[in-house]
GROMACS .gro file of N, CA, C and O in nm:
model
  316
    1UNK      N    1 -13.809   4.303  10.329
    1UNK     CA    2 -13.863   4.383  10.202
    1UNK      C    3 -13.744   4.438  10.149
    1UNK      O    4 -13.645   4.470  10.203
    2UNK      N    5 -13.743   4.445  10.014
    2UNK     CA    6 -13.621   4.477   9.938
    2UNK      C    7 -13.634   4.641   9.895
    2UNK      O    8 -13.744   4.687   9.911
    3UNK      N    9 -13.533   4.695   9.901
    3UNK     CA   10 -13.520   4.837   9.884
    3UNK      C   11 -13.436   4.872   9.765
    3UNK      O   12 -13.338   4.800   9.748
    4UNK      N   13 -13.481   4.968   9.704
    4UNK     CA   14 -13.380   5.015   9.585
    4UNK      C   15 -13.303   5.143   9.642
    4UNK      O   16 -13.371   5.233   9.705
    5UNK      N   17 -13.178   5.147   9.631
    5UNK     CA   18 -13.106   5.256   9.682
    5UNK      C   19 -13.035   5.327   9.556
    5UNK      O   20 -13.012   5.269   9.462
    6UNK      N   21 -13.010   5.451   9.595
    6UNK     CA   22 -12.951   5.541   9.490
    6UNK      C   23 -12.828   5.610   9.531
    6UNK      O   24 -12.812   5.641   9.652
    7UNK      N   25 -12.737   5.643   9.446
    7UNK     CA   26 -12.604   5.722   9.474
    7UNK      C   27 -12.640   5.858   9.525
    7UNK      O   28 -12.567   5.927   9.578
    8UNK      N   29 -12.753   5.919   9.473
    8UNK     CA   30 -12.797   6.051   9.480
    8UNK      C   31 -12.948   6.062   9.507
    8UNK      O   32 -13.011   5.960   9.470
    9UNK      N   33 -13.000   6.146   9.587
    9UNK     CA   34 -13.126   6.158   9.613
    9UNK      C   35 -13.204   6.211   9.487
    9UNK      O   36 -13.163   6.309   9.427
   10UNK      N   37 -13.301   6.135   9.449
   10UNK     CA   38 -13.378   6.164   9.335
   10UNK      C   39 -13.452   6.305   9.351
   10UNK      O   40 -13.479   6.327   9.466
   11UNK      N   41 -13.492   6.376   9.244
   11UNK     CA   42 -13.568   6.497   9.277
   11UNK      C   43 -13.725   6.465   9.321
   11UNK      O   44 -13.753   6.352   9.308
   12UNK      N   45 -13.777   6.549   9.396
   12UNK     CA   46 -13.893   6.540   9.431
   12UNK      C   47 -13.996   6.503   9.330
   12UNK      O   48 -13.987   6.557   9.217
   13UNK      N   49 -14.093   6.417   9.373
   13UNK     CA   50 -14.204   6.386   9.270
   13UNK      C   51 -14.282   6.511   9.250
   13UNK      O   52 -14.351   6.529   9.142
   14UNK      N   53 -14.290   6.604   9.336
   14UNK     CA   54 -14.366   6.719   9.331
   14UNK      C   55 -14.330   6.824   9.243
   14UNK      O   56 -14.379   6.877   9.173
   15UNK      N   57 -14.182   6.851   9.256
   15UNK     CA   58 -14.116   6.963   9.188
   15UNK      C   59 -14.059   6.921   9.052
   15UNK      O   60 -14.051   7.001   8.970
   16UNK      N   61 -14.017   6.808   9.034
   16UNK     CA   62 -13.954   6.748   8.911
   16UNK      C   63 -14.049   6.724   8.801
   16UNK      O   64 -14.164   6.659   8.818
   17UNK      N   65 -14.031   6.760   8.672
   17UNK     CA   66 -14.112   6.706   8.563
   17UNK      C   67 -14.097   6.563   8.535
   17UNK      O   68 -14.182   6.489   8.520
   18UNK      N   69 -13.970   6.510   8.551
   18UNK     CA   70 -13.949   6.353   8.552
   18UNK      C   71 -13.834   6.323   8.637
   18UNK      O   72 -13.761   6.419   8.689
   19UNK      N   73 -13.842   6.203   8.682
   19UNK     CA   74 -13.729   6.147   8.762
   19UNK      C   75 -13.727   6.006   8.734
   19UNK      O   76 -13.792   5.950   8.648
   20UNK      N   77 -13.626   5.936   8.818
   20UNK     CA   78 -13.603   5.780   8.784
   20UNK      C   79 -13.733   5.695   8.805
   20UNK      O   80 -13.764   5.603   8.738
   21UNK      N   81 -13.819   5.742   8.888
   21UNK     CA   82 -13.953   5.687   8.916
   21UNK      C   83 -14.053   5.708   8.781
   21UNK      O   84 -14.133   5.609   8.761
   22UNK      N   85 -14.048   5.817   8.743
   22UNK     CA   86 -14.154   5.841   8.632
   22UNK      C   87 -14.103   5.802   8.508
   22UNK      O   88 -14.178   5.798   8.396
   23UNK      N   89 -13.967   5.793   8.460
   23UNK     CA   90 -13.901   5.760   8.351
   23UNK      C   91 -13.866   5.614   8.334
   23UNK      O   92 -13.895   5.557   8.232
   24UNK      N   93 -13.819   5.555   8.440
   24UNK     CA   94 -13.775   5.405   8.439
   24UNK      C   95 -13.863   5.313   8.498
   24UNK      O   96 -13.877   5.191   8.454
   25UNK      N   97 -13.924   5.353   8.613
   25UNK     CA   98 -13.996   5.269   8.706
   25UNK      C   99 -14.139   5.310   8.717
   25UNK      O  100 -14.191   5.310   8.829
   26UNK      N  101 -14.196   5.357   8.621
   26UNK     CA  102 -14.326   5.427   8.632
   26UNK      C  103 -14.431   5.315   8.665
   26UNK      O  104 -14.529   5.352   8.749
   27UNK      N  105 -14.418   5.198   8.599
   27UNK     CA  106 -14.515   5.085   8.656
   27UNK      C  107 -14.492   5.054   8.792
   27UNK      O  108 -14.590   5.013   8.854
   28UNK      N  109 -14.389   5.051   8.843
   28UNK     CA  110 -14.345   5.019   8.961
   28UNK      C  111 -14.416   5.118   9.076
   28UNK      O  112 -14.480   5.076   9.175
   29UNK      N  113 -14.403   5.245   9.036
   29UNK     CA  114 -14.468   5.348   9.116
   29UNK      C  115 -14.602   5.349   9.115
   29UNK      O  116 -14.676   5.340   9.216
   30UNK      N  117 -14.665   5.306   9.004
   30UNK     CA  118 -14.814   5.283   8.973
   30UNK      C  119 -14.861   5.168   9.078
   30UNK      O  120 -14.953   5.194   9.163
   31UNK      N  121 -14.804   5.050   9.070
   31UNK     CA  122 -14.831   4.951   9.142
   31UNK      C  123 -14.825   4.957   9.292
   31UNK      O  124 -14.898   4.913   9.377
   32UNK      N  125 -14.713   5.032   9.337
   32UNK     CA  126 -14.700   5.071   9.474
   32UNK      C  127 -14.805   5.151   9.517
   32UNK      O  128 -14.859   5.117   9.635
   33UNK      N  129 -14.848   5.253   9.448
   33UNK     CA  130 -14.959   5.331   9.487
   33UNK      C  131 -15.101   5.252   9.493
   33UNK      O  132 -15.175   5.276   9.580
   34UNK      N  133 -15.106   5.171   9.397
   34UNK     CA  134 -15.240   5.072   9.397
   34UNK      C  135 -15.237   4.987   9.514
   34UNK      O  136 -15.344   4.976   9.567
   35UNK      N  137 -15.121   4.933   9.550
   35UNK     CA  138 -15.124   4.834   9.672
   35UNK      C  139 -15.156   4.927   9.783
   35UNK      O  140 -15.238   4.868   9.862
   36UNK      N  141 -15.107   5.030   9.813
   36UNK     CA  142 -15.137   5.121   9.929
   36UNK      C  143 -15.288   5.177   9.907
   36UNK      O  144 -15.357   5.167  10.016
   37UNK      N  145 -15.329   5.222   9.797
   37UNK     CA  146 -15.470   5.283   9.793
   37UNK      C  147 -15.570   5.158   9.802
   37UNK      O  148 -15.671   5.197   9.864
   38UNK      N  149 -15.528   5.032   9.758
   38UNK     CA  150 -15.639   4.939   9.779
   38UNK      C  151 -15.694   4.909   9.943
   38UNK      O  152 -15.801   4.872   9.960
   39UNK      N  153 -15.609   4.942  10.034
   39UNK     CA  154 -15.631   4.935  10.178
   39UNK      C  155 -15.739   5.046  10.185
   39UNK      O  156 -15.847   5.012  10.264
   40UNK      N  157 -15.727   5.164  10.149
   40UNK     CA  158 -15.820   5.280  10.184
   40UNK      C  159 -15.936   5.257  10.112
   40UNK      O  160 -16.048   5.314  10.151
   41UNK      N  161 -15.936   5.200   9.991
   41UNK     CA  162 -16.071   5.180   9.927
   41UNK      C  163 -16.147   5.051   9.934
   41UNK      O  164 -16.243   5.011   9.879
   42UNK      N  165 -16.093   4.978  10.025
   42UNK     CA  166 -16.132   4.851  10.085
   42UNK      C  167 -16.148   4.755   9.977
   42UNK      O  168 -16.266   4.699   9.950
   43UNK      N  169 -16.052   4.753   9.879
   43UNK     CA  170 -16.053   4.656   9.763
   43UNK      C  171 -16.057   4.513   9.813
   43UNK      O  172 -15.997   4.477   9.915
   44UNK      N  173 -16.106   4.432   9.740
   44UNK     CA  174 -16.112   4.271   9.788
   44UNK      C  175 -15.972   4.233   9.771
   44UNK      O  176 -15.895   4.286   9.720
   45UNK      N  177 -15.956   4.119   9.851
   45UNK     CA  178 -15.824   4.046   9.858
   45UNK      C  179 -15.769   4.008   9.717
   45UNK      O  180 -15.655   4.018   9.693
   46UNK      N  181 -15.870   3.964   9.632
   46UNK     CA  182 -15.800   3.920   9.495
   46UNK      C  183 -15.740   4.035   9.426
   46UNK      O  184 -15.629   4.034   9.356
   47UNK      N  185 -15.820   4.163   9.424
   47UNK     CA  186 -15.762   4.273   9.362
   47UNK      C  187 -15.637   4.325   9.437
   47UNK      O  188 -15.529   4.344   9.360
   48UNK      N  189 -15.637   4.321   9.563
   48UNK     CA  190 -15.518   4.374   9.625
   48UNK      C  191 -15.396   4.268   9.594
   48UNK      O  192 -15.282   4.303   9.587
   49UNK      N  193 -15.435   4.140   9.600
   49UNK     CA  194 -15.325   4.044   9.571
   49UNK      C  195 -15.272   4.061   9.429
   49UNK      O  196 -15.143   4.047   9.405
   50UNK      N  197 -15.358   4.099   9.334
   50UNK     CA  198 -15.317   4.104   9.202
   50UNK      C  199 -15.217   4.239   9.195
   50UNK      O  200 -15.120   4.215   9.123
   51UNK      N  201 -15.251   4.349   9.254
   51UNK     CA  202 -15.163   4.462   9.261
   51UNK      C  203 -15.038   4.429   9.314
   51UNK      O  204 -14.927   4.471   9.272
   52UNK      N  205 -15.048   4.350   9.424
   52UNK     CA  206 -14.917   4.310   9.512
   52UNK      C  207 -14.829   4.213   9.436
   52UNK      O  208 -14.703   4.242   9.423
   53UNK      N  209 -14.884   4.137   9.358
   53UNK     CA  210 -14.806   4.043   9.267
   53UNK      C  211 -14.744   4.123   9.163
   53UNK      O  212 -14.614   4.105   9.139
   54UNK      N  213 -14.809   4.204   9.105
   54UNK     CA  214 -14.734   4.303   8.990
   54UNK      C  215 -14.638   4.378   9.038
   54UNK      O  216 -14.527   4.395   8.990
   55UNK      N  217 -14.678   4.438   9.156
   55UNK     CA  218 -14.556   4.532   9.222
   55UNK      C  219 -14.422   4.449   9.264
   55UNK      O  220 -14.322   4.498   9.221
   56UNK      N  221 -14.448   4.313   9.318
   56UNK     CA  222 -14.340   4.251   9.357
   56UNK      C  223 -14.252   4.205   9.214
   56UNK      O  224 -14.129   4.205   9.221
   57UNK      N  225 -14.330   4.165   9.121
   57UNK     CA  226 -14.255   4.134   8.984
   57UNK      C  227 -14.188   4.246   8.928
   57UNK      O  228 -14.064   4.249   8.888
   58UNK      N  229 -14.239   4.376   8.929
   58UNK     CA  230 -14.181   4.490   8.891
   58UNK      C  231 -14.068   4.532   8.978
   58UNK      O  232 -13.959   4.574   8.928
   59UNK      N  233 -14.073   4.512   9.111
   59UNK     CA  234 -13.975   4.542   9.206
   59UNK      C  235 -13.850   4.451   9.172
   59UNK      O  236 -13.728   4.500   9.161
   60UNK      N  237 -13.860   4.335   9.148
   60UNK     CA  238 -13.752   4.234   9.124
   60UNK      C  239 -13.694   4.284   9.001
   60UNK      O  240 -13.574   4.278   8.995
   61UNK      N  241 -13.767   4.307   8.902
   61UNK     CA  242 -13.689   4.352   8.770
   61UNK      C  243 -13.624   4.488   8.793
   61UNK      O  244 -13.507   4.479   8.734
   62UNK      N  245 -13.672   4.573   8.871
   62UNK     CA  246 -13.595   4.699   8.885
   62UNK      C  247 -13.475   4.663   8.987
   62UNK      O  248 -13.364   4.735   8.955
   63UNK      N  249 -13.476   4.571   9.082
   63UNK     CA  250 -13.355   4.536   9.146
   63UNK      C  251 -13.244   4.464   9.064
   63UNK      O  252 -13.144   4.498   9.089
   64UNK      N  253 -13.300   4.393   8.983
   64UNK     CA  254 -13.209   4.324   8.886
   64UNK      C  255 -13.130   4.422   8.795
   64UNK      O  256 -13.024   4.413   8.756
   65UNK      N  257 -13.209   4.510   8.747
   65UNK     CA  258 -13.145   4.624   8.671
   65UNK      C  259 -13.059   4.704   8.740
   65UNK      O  260 -12.938   4.755   8.685
   66UNK      N  261 -13.093   4.740   8.871
   66UNK     CA  262 -12.989   4.806   8.943
   66UNK      C  263 -12.859   4.724   8.970
   66UNK      O  264 -12.759   4.791   8.959
   67UNK      N  265 -12.876   4.611   8.998
   67UNK     CA  266 -12.760   4.516   9.010
   67UNK      C  267 -12.686   4.515   8.880
   67UNK      O  268 -12.560   4.523   8.878
   68UNK      N  269 -12.739   4.504   8.767
   68UNK     CA  270 -12.669   4.503   8.650
   68UNK      C  271 -12.602   4.635   8.616
   68UNK      O  272 -12.486   4.631   8.582
   69UNK      N  273 -12.655   4.753   8.656
   69UNK     CA  274 -12.587   4.882   8.634
   69UNK      C  275 -12.465   4.886   8.728
   69UNK      O  276 -12.379   4.940   8.705
   70UNK      N  277 -12.484   4.831   8.837
   70UNK     CA  278 -12.377   4.825   8.960
   70UNK      C  279 -12.260   4.754   8.891
   70UNK      O  280 -12.149   4.795   8.922
   71UNK      N  281 -12.300   4.636   8.836
   71UNK     CA  282 -12.179   4.549   8.789
   71UNK      C  283 -12.126   4.617   8.677
   71UNK      O  284 -11.993   4.610   8.668
   72UNK      N  285 -12.203   4.677   8.581
   72UNK     CA  286 -12.133   4.747   8.478
   72UNK      C  287 -12.034   4.873   8.507
   72UNK      O  288 -11.937   4.879   8.466
   73UNK      N  289 -12.069   4.935   8.620
   73UNK     CA  290 -11.989   5.042   8.675
   73UNK      C  291 -11.866   4.971   8.727
   73UNK      O  292 -11.762   5.037   8.712
   74UNK      N  293 -11.872   4.867   8.803
   74UNK     CA  294 -11.758   4.818   8.857
   74UNK      C  295 -11.664   4.761   8.741
   74UNK      O  296 -11.538   4.776   8.755
   75UNK      N  297 -11.717   4.696   8.640
   75UNK     CA  298 -11.629   4.644   8.531
   75UNK      C  299 -11.573   4.774   8.471
   75UNK      O  300 -11.446   4.776   8.432
   76UNK      N  301 -11.639   4.889   8.443
   76UNK     CA  302 -11.575   5.024   8.389
   76UNK      C  303 -11.466   5.058   8.484
   76UNK      O  304 -11.363   5.123   8.430
   77UNK      N  305 -11.491   5.073   8.610
   77UNK     CA  306 -11.387   5.122   8.690
   77UNK      C  307 -11.260   5.040   8.709
   77UNK      O  308 -11.153   5.079   8.742
   78UNK      N  309 -11.264   4.900   8.673
   78UNK     CA  310 -11.154   4.806   8.684
   78UNK      C  311 -11.075   4.814   8.551
   78UNK      O  312 -10.966   4.762   8.547
   79UNK      N  313 -11.115   4.882   8.449
   79UNK     CA  314 -11.041   4.891   8.327
   79UNK      C  315 -10.946   5.007   8.326
   79UNK      O  316 -10.974   5.104   8.367
   0.00000   0.00000   0.00000
């Protein structure tokens, strides 16, 4: 499973008005919750599969964005 890592711990979802999850990756957060919730509400496999596919697509996009930011930082530091 892929993980998104951060240089600093983001603020809590409970206490912060906004954070990286709610401003940049809100759909990723939504589909992660839908995938988990689908187990508890006994969603059919088609629905759960749809949520999982959307989550995986959004996760890949977020990971690519993270890598691009990392590359940009490295280029800036080498100049």
